[in-house]
CSV table of C-alpha atoms in Angstrom, one decimal:
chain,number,residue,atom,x,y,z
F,829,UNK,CA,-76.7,-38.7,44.3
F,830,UNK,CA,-75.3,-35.7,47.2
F,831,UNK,CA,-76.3,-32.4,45.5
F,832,UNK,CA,-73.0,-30.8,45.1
F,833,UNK,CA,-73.0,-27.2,46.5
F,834,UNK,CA,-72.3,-23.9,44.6
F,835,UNK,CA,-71.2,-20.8,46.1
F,836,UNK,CA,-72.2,-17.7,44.7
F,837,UNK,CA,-69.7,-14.3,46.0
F,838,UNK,CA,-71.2,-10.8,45.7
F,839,UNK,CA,-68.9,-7.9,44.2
F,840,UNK,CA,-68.6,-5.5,46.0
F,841,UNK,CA,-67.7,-2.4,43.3
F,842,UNK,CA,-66.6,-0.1,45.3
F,843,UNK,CA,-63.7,-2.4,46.5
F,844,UNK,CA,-63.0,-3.3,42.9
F,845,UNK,CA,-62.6,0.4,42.3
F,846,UNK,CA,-60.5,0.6,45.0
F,847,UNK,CA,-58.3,-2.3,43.8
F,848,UNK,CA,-58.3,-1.0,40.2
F,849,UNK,CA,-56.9,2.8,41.4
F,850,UNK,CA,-54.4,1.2,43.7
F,851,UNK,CA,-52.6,-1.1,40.8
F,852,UNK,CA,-52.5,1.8,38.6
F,853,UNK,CA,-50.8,3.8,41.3
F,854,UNK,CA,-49.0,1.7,42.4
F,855,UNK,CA,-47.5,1.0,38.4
F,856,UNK,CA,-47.2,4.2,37.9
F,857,UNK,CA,-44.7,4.9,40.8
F,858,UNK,CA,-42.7,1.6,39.9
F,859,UNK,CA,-42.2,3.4,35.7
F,860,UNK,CA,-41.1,6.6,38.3
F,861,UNK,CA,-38.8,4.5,39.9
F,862,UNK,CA,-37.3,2.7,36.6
F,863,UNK,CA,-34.2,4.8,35.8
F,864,UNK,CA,-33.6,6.1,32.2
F,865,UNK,CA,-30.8,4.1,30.2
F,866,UNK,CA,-27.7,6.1,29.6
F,867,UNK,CA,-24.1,6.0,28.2
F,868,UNK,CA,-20.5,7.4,29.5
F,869,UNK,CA,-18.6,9.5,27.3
F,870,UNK,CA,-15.0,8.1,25.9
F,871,UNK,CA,-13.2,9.7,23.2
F,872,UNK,CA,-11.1,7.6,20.8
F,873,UNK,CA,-9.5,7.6,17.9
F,874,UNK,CA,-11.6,7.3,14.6
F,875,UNK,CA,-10.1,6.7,11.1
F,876,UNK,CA,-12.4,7.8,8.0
F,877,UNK,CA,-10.8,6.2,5.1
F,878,UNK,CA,-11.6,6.3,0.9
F,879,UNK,CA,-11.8,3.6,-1.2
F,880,UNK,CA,-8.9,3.1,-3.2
F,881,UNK,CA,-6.9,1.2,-6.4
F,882,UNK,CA,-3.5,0.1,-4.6
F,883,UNK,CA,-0.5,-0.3,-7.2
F,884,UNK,CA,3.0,-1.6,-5.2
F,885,UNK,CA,5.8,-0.9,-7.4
F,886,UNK,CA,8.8,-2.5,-6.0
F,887,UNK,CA,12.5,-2.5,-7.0
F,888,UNK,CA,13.6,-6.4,-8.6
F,889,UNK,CA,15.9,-8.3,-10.5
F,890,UNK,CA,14.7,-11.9,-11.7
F,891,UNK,CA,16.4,-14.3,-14.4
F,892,UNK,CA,15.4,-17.5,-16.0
F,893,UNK,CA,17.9,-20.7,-15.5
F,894,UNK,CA,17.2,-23.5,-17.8
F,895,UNK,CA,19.4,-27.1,-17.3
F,896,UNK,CA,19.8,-30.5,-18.4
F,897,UNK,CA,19.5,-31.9,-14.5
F,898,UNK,CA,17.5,-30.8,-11.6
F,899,UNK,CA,19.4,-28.2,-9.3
F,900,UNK,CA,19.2,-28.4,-5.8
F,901,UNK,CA,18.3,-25.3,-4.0
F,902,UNK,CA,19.7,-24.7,-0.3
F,903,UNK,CA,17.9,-21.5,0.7
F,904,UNK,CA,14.5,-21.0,1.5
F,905,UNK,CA,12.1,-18.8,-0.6
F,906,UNK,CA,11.7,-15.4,1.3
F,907,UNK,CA,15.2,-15.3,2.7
F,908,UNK,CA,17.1,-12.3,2.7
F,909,UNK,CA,20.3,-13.3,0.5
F,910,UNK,CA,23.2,-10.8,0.3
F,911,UNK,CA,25.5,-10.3,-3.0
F,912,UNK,CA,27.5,-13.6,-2.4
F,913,UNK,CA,25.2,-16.1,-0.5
F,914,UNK,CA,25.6,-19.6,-2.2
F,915,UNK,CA,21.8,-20.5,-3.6
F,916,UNK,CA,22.7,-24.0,-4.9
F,917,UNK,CA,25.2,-27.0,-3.5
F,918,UNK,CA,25.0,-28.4,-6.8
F,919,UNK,CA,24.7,-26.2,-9.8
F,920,UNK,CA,27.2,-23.4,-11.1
F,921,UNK,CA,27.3,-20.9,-13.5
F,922,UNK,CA,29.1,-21.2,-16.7
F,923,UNK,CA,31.0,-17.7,-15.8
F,924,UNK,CA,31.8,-16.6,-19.7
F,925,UNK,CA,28.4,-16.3,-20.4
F,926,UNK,CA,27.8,-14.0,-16.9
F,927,UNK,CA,31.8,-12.8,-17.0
F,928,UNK,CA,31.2,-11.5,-20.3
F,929,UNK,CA,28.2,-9.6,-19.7
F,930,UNK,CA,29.9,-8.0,-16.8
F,931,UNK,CA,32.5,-7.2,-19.3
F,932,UNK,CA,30.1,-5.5,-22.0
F,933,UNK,CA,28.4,-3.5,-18.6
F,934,UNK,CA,31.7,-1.9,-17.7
F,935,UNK,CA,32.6,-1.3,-21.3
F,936,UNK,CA,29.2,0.6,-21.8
F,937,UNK,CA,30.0,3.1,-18.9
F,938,UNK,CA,34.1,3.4,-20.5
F,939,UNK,CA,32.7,4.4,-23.8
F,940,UNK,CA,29.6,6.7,-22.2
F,941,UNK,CA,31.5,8.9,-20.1
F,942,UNK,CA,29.3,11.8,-20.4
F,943,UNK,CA,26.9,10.1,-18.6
F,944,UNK,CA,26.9,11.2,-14.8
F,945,UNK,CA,23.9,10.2,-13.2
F,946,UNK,CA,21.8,6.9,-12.7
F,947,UNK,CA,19.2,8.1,-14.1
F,948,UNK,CA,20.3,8.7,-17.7
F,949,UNK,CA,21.0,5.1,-17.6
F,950,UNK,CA,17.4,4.2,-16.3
F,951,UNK,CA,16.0,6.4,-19.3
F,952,UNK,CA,17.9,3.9,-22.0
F,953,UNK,CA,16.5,0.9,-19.7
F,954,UNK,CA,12.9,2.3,-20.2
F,955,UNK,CA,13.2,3.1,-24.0
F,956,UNK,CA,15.0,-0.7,-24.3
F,957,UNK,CA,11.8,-1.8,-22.2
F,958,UNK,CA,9.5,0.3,-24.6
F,959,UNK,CA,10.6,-1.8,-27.4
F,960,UNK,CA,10.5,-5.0,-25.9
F,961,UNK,CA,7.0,-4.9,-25.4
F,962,UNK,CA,6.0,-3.2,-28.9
F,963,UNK,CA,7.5,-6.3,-30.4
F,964,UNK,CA,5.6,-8.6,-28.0
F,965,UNK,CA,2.3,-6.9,-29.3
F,966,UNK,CA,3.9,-7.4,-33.1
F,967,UNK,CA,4.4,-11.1,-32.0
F,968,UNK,CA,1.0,-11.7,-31.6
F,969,UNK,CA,-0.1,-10.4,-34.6
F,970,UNK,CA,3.4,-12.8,-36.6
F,971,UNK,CA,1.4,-14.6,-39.6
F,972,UNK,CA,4.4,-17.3,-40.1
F,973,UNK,CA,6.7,-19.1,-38.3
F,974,UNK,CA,9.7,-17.0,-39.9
F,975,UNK,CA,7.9,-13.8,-38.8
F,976,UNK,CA,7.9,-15.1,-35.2
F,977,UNK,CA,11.3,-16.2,-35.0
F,978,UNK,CA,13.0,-13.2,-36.1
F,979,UNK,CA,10.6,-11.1,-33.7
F,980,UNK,CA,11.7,-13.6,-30.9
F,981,UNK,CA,15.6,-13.3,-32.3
F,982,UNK,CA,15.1,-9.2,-31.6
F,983,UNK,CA,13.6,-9.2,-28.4
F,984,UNK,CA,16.5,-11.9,-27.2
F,985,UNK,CA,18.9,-9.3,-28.4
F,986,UNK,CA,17.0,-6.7,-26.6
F,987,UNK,CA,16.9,-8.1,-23.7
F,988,UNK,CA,20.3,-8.8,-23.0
F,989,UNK,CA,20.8,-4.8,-23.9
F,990,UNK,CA,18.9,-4.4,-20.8
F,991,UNK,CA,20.6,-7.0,-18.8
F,992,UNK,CA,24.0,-4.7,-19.6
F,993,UNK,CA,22.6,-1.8,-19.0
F,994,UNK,CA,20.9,-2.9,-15.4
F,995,UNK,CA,24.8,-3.9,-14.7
F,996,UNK,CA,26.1,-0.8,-16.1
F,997,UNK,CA,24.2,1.5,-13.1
F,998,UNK,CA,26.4,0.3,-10.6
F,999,UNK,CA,29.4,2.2,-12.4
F,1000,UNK,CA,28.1,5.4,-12.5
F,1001,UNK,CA,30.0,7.2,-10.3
F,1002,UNK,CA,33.1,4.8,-10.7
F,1003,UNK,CA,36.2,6.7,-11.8
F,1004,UNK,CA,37.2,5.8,-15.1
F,1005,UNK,CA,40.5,4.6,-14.8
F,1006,UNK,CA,39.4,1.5,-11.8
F,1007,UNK,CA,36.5,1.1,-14.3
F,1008,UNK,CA,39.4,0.0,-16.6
F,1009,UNK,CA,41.1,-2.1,-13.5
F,1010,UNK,CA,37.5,-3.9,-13.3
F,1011,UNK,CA,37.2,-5.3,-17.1
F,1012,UNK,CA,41.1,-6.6,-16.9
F,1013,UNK,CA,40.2,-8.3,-13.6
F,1014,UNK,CA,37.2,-10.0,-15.3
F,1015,UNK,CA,39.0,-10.5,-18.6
F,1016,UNK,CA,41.5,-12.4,-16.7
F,1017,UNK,CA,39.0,-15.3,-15.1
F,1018,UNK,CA,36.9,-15.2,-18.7
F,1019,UNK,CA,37.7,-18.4,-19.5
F,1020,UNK,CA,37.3,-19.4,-15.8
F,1021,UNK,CA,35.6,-23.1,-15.9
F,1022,UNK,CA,32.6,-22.4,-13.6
F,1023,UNK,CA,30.9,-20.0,-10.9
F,1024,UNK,CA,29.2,-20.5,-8.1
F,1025,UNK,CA,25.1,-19.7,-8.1
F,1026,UNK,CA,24.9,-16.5,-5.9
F,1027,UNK,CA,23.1,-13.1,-6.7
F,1028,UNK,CA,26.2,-11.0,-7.6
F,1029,UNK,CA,27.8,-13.9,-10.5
F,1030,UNK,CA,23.8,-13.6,-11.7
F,1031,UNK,CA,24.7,-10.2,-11.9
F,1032,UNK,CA,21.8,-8.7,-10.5
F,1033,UNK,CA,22.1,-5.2,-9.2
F,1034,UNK,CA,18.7,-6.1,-6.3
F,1035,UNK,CA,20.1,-8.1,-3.3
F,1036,UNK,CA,17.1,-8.9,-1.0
F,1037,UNK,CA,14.6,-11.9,-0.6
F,1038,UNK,CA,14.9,-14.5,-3.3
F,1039,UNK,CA,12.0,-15.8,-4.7
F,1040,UNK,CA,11.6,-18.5,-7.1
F,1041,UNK,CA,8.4,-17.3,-9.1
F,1042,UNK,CA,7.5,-14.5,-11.2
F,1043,UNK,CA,4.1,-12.7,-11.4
F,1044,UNK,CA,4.9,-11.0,-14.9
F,1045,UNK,CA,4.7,-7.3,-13.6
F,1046,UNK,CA,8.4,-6.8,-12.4
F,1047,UNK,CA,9.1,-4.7,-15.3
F,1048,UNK,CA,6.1,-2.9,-15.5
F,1049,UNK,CA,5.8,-1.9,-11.7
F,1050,UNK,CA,9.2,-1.1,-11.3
F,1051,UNK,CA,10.1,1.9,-9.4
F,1052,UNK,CA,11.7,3.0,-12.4
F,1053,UNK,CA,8.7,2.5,-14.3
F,1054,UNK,CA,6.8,4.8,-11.8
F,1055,UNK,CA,9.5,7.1,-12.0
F,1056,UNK,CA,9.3,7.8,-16.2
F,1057,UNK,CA,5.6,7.5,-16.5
F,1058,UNK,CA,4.7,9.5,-13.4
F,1059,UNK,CA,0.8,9.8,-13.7
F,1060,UNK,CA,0.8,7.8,-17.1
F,1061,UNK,CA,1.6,4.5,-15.6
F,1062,UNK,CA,-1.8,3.5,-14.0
F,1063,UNK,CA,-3.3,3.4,-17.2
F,1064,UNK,CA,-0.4,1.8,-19.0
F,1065,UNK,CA,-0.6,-0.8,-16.1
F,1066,UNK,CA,-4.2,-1.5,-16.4
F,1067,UNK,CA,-4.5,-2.6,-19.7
F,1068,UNK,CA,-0.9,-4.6,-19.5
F,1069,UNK,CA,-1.1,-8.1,-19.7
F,1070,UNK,CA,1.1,-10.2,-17.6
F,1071,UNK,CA,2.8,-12.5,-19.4
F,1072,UNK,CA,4.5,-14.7,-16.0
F,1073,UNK,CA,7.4,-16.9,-16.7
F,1074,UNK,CA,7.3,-20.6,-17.7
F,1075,UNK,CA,8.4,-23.5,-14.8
F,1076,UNK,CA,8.7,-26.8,-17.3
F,1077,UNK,CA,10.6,-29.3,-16.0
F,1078,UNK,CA,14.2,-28.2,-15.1
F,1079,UNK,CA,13.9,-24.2,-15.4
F,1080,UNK,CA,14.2,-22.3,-12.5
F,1081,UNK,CA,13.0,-18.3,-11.4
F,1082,UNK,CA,15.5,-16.5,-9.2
F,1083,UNK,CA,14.2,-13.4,-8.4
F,1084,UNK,CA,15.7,-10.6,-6.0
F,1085,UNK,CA,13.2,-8.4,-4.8
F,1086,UNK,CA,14.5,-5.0,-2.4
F,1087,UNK,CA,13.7,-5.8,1.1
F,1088,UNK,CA,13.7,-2.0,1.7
F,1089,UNK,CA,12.4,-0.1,-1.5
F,1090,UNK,CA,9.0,-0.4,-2.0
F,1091,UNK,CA,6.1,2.4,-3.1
F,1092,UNK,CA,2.5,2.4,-3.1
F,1093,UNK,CA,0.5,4.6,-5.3
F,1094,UNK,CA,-3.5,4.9,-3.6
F,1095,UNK,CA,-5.5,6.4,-6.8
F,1096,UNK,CA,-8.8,7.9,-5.3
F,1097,UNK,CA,-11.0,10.2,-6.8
F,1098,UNK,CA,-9.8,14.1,-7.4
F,1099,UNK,CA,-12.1,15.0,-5.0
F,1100,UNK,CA,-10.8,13.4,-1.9
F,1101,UNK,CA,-9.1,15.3,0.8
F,1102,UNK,CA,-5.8,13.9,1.2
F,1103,UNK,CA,-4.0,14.3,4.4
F,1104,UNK,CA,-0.7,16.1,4.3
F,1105,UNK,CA,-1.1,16.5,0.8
F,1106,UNK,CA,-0.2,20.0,0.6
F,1107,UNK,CA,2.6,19.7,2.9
F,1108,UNK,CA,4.1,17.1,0.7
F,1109,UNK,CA,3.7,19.2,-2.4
F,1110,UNK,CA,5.7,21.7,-0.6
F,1111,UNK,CA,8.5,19.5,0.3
F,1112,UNK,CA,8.5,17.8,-2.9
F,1113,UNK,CA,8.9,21.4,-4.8
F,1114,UNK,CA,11.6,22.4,-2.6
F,1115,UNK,CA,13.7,19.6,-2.9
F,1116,UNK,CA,13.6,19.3,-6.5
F,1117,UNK,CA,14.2,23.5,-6.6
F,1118,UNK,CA,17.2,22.5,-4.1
F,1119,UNK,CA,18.8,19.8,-5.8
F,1120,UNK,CA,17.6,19.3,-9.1
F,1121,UNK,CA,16.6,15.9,-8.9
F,1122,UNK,CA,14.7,15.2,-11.7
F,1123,UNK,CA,18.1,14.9,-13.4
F,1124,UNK,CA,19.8,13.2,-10.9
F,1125,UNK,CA,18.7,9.7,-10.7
F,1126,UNK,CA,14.8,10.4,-10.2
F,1127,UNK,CA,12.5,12.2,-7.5
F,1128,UNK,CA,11.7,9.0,-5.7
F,1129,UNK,CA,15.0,7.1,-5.9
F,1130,UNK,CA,17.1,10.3,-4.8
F,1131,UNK,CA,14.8,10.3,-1.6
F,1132,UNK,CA,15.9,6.1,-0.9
F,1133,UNK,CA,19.3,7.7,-0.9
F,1134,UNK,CA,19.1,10.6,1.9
F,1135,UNK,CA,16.7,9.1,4.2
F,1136,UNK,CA,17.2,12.1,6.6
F,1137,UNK,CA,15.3,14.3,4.0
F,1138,UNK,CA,12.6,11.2,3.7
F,1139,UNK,CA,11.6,11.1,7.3
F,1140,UNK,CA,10.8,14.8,7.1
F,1141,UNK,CA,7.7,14.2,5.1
F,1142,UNK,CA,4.4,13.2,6.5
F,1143,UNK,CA,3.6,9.5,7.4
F,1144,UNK,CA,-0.4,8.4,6.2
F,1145,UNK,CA,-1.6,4.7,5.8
F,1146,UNK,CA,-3.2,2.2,3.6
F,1147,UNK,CA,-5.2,-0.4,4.0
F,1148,UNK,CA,-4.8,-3.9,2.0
F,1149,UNK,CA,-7.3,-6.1,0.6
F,1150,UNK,CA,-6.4,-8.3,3.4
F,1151,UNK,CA,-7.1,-5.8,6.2
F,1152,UNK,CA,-3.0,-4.9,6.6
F,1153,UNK,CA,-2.5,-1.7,7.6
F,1154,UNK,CA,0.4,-0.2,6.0
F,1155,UNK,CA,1.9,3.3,7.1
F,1156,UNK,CA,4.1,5.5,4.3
F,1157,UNK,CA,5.6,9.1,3.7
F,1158,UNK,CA,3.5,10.9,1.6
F,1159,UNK,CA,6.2,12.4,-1.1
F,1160,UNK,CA,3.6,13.3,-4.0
F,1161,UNK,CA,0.4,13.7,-5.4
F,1162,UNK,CA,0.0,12.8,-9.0
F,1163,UNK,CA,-3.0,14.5,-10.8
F,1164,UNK,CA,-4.7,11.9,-13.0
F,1165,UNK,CA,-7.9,14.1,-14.6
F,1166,UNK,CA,-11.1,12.7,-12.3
F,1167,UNK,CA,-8.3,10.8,-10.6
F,1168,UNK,CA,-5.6,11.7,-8.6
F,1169,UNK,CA,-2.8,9.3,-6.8
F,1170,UNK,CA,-1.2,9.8,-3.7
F,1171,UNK,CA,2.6,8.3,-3.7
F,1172,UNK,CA,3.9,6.5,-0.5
F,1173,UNK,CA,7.6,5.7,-0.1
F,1174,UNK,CA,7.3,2.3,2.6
F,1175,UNK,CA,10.3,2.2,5.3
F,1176,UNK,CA,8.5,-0.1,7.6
F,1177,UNK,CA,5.5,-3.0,6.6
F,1178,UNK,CA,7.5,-3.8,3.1
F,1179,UNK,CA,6.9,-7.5,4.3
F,1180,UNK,CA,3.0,-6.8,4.2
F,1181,UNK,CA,3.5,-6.1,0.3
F,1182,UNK,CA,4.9,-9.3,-0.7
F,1183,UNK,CA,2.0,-10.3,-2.8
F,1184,UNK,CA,0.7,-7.1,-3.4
F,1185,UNK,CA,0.5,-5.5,-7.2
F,1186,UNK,CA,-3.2,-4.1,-8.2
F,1187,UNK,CA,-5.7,-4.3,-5.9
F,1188,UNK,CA,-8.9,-2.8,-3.7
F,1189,UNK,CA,-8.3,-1.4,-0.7
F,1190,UNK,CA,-8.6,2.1,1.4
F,1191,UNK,CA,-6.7,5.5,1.8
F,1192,UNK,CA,-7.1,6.3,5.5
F,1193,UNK,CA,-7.8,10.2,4.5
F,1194,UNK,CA,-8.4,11.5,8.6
F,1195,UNK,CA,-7.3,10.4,12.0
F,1196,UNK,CA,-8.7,12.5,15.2
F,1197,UNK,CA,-10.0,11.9,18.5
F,1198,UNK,CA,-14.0,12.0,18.9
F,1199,UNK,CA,-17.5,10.6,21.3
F,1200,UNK,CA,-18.8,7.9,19.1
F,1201,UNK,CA,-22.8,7.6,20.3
F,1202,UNK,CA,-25.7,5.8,19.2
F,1203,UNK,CA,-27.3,8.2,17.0
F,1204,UNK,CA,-30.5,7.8,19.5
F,1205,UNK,CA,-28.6,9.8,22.2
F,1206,UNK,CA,-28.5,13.3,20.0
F,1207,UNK,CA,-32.1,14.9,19.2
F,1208,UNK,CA,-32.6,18.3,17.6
F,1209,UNK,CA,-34.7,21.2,18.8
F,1210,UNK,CA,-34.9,24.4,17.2
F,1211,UNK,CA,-32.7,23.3,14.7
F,1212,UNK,CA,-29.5,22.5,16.8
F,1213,UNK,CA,-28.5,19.0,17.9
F,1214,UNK,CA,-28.4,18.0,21.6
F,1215,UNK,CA,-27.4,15.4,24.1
F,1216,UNK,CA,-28.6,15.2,27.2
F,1217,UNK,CA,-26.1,15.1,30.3
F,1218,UNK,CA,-27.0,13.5,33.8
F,1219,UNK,CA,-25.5,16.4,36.2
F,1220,UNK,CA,-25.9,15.9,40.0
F,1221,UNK,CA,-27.4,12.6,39.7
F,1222,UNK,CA,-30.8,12.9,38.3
F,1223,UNK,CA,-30.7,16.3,37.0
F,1224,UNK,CA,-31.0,16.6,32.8
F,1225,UNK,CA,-29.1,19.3,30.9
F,1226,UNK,CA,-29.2,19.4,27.7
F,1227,UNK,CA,-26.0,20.1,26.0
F,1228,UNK,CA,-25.6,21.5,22.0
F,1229,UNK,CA,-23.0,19.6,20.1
F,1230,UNK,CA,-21.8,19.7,16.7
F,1231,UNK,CA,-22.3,16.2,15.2
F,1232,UNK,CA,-19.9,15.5,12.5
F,1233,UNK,CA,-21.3,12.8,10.8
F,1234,UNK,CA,-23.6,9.8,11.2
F,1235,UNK,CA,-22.1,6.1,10.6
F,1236,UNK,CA,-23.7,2.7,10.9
F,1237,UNK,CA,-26.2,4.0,13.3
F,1238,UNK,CA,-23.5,6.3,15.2
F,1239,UNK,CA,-23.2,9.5,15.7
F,1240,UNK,CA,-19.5,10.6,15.7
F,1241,UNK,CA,-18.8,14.1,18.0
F,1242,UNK,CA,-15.2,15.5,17.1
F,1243,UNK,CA,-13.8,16.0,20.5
F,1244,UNK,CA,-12.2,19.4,18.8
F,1245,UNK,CA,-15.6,20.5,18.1
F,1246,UNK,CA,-17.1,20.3,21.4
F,1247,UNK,CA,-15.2,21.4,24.0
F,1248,UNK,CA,-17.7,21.3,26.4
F,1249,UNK,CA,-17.2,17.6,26.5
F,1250,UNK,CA,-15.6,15.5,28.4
F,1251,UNK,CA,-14.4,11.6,29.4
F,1252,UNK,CA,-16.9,9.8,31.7
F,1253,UNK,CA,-19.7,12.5,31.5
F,1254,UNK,CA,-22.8,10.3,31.7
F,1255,UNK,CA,-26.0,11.2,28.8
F,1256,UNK,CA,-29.4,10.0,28.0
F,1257,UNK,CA,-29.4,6.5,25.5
F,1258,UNK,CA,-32.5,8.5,24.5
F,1259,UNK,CA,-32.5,11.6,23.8
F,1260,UNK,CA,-35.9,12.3,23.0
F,1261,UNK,CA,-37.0,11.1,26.2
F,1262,UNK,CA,-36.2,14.6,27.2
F,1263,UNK,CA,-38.6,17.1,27.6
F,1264,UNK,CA,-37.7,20.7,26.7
F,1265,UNK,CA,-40.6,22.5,27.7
């Protein structure tokens, strides 16, 4: 068998030496060569918002219709519907029952003509309302079937009390004697056969989307409600207990809800810096010094009225559970001990609100232009905080800023608190690459 050959090499070690020195230099100069990472400068806009308990309170009218046959509706749930839009091709209202109740609304406002202002009406609605619901609570506790029924019989009674009074507002500031022209007019068609099934023969006072559900709050999250109880009502809301309507078969819910008077009340706690809250205070004082409106049909609802003093107050946003973003005027702050609620009157994104009644969401509480960095990009020496600009190309300055605050690994820089800033100025990813020696 051939003898296979081996070759043996020599080192020489001061070529490997050599070798060794030249890769290291030669590294060296390539990590000289590798530029540092940096960022460019842009301001934007940055919200800082505070969690927040949303209540909508919204301005409604809803009935109950029970028949012997199925009626056909024509309109389409969500549709705006004016005072006479037809809402069935097949059913009508038996008009003495509605007739007379217009009747009894007029009558009230004949024989109260001392009152003078919607909002002595809405007073007697509340008390009314008050007493509807202590006898609910009673019901609950009824031992016998007696007990119940003459509880039921009272609230039935009570209720239509504040169907006559809901009709009665619109006559407030109808002279007395066309008052007395309106109940001959309806006297005359009492014994009418039938009317049509619109909003105004319902008489409901709300024209607006229709709706054919209810969620049991309408009453308790009215703008009136908001109104009477002021700061009270959050509390009187949370422990309420939404009773919701029955849907057996052949009753129907029609319910008008304002397509353009809706509030949202943001309760966060009494610490949080509110934005425009002082302004609104002001405005709110001087109005009510200027006009007296706390006996003149309510704070909130004389603002609905003159728009042109509404669009004087601030506008501040919300944001839903579902991520809307809902803007309002700010028109109060309502001081609820470790609580404290600010008020928004909606004239745009009421359509947002259409499920909304009690739920999580945020107060945006500031809104201003800033650098947002990764917090890398600011170190601290000497106990100031820096950034390091790129000037002239290579060139490192370091630069003293003000940080504001630190978010999700960001760095936010109010562009009013460091001037020396500016759009498209190029810094250090790293700030602690730089040496300040």
């Amino acid at each position: 068998m051939k003898k296979q050959k081996t070759r043996h090499l020599r080192i020489n070690k001061s070529a490997l030496f050599l070798a060794v020195f030249s890769v290291f230099f030669l590294g060296y100069q390539i990590i000289r060569l590798i530029p540092d990472k940096t960022v460019i400068l842009r301001s934007e806009n940055v919200i800082i918002s505070e969690e927040a308990v949303l209540y909508t309170f919204k301005e409604e009218d809803y009935t109950k219709i029970t028949t012997s046959s199925p009626i056909n509706i024509v309109v389409e749930e969500g549709t705006c519907l004016s005072a006479a839009d037809v809402i069935s091709d097949n059913y009508r209202l038996r008009s003495k029952d509605f007739i007379k109740e217009k009747i009894e609304s007029v009558t009230y406002m004949i024989e109260n003509t001392d009152i003078s202002t919607k909002w002595e009406v809405y007073e007697h609605i509340i008390l009314v309302r008050d007493e509807i619901n202590r006898l609910n609570e009673k019901l609950l506790l009824a031992q016998t079937e007696s007990e119940s029924e003459k509880i039921n019989s009272e609230i039935k009674a009570l209720k239509k009390q504040e169907d006559i009074l809901q009709g009665a507002v619109q006559y407030v500031i109808t002279p007395l004697s066309e008052m007395y022209n309106i109940r001959s007019k309806y006297n005359s068609i009492l014994d009418s056969d039938t009317l049509p099934l619109t909003l105004y023969n319902l008489n409901f006072t709300v024209f607006g989307n229709i709706y054919f559900s209810t969620d049991g709050y309408e009453d308790a999250m009215s703008i009136i409600s908001l109104e009477s109880m002021r700061e009270n009502v959050f509390e009187y809301v949370d422990s309420f207990v939404p009773s919701g309507a029955e849907t057996k078969d052949n009753t129907y819910i029609l319910k008008s809800s304002s397509k353009d008077k809706t509030i949202i009340a943001a309760l966060v706690p009494s610490d949080t810096v509110i934005p425009s809250e002082t302004k609104a205070l002001e405005l709110k004082s001087d109005i009510i010094n200027r006009y007296n409106t706390d006996q003149s049909g309510g704070y909130y609802s004389y603002l609905y009225d003159r728009v042109d003093m509404l669009t004087d107050f601030p506008v501040i946003s919300v944001k839903s559970a579902d991520g809307d973003i809902i803007d309002g005027h700010i028109v109060d702050v309502l001081d609820c001990g470790n609580k404290k609620a600010a008020v928004l009157i909606l004239r745009s994104d009421i359509e947002k609100t259409s499920n909304m009644r009690i739920e999580k969401g945020e107060l945006q509480t500031q809104v201003f232009r800033a650098y947002v960095i990764n917090s890398s990009a600011v170190v601290s020496h000497d106990g100031k905080d820096y950034i390091i600009k790129l000037d002239g190309g290579s060139a490192k300055v370091p630069v003293e800023v003000k940080v504001d605050r630190y978010v999700d690994g960001n760095a936010i820089l109010r562009a009013s608190d460091n001037p020396s800033l500016t759009n498209k100025t190029e810094i250090l990813l790293k700030g602690d690459s730089y040496d300040f020696r």
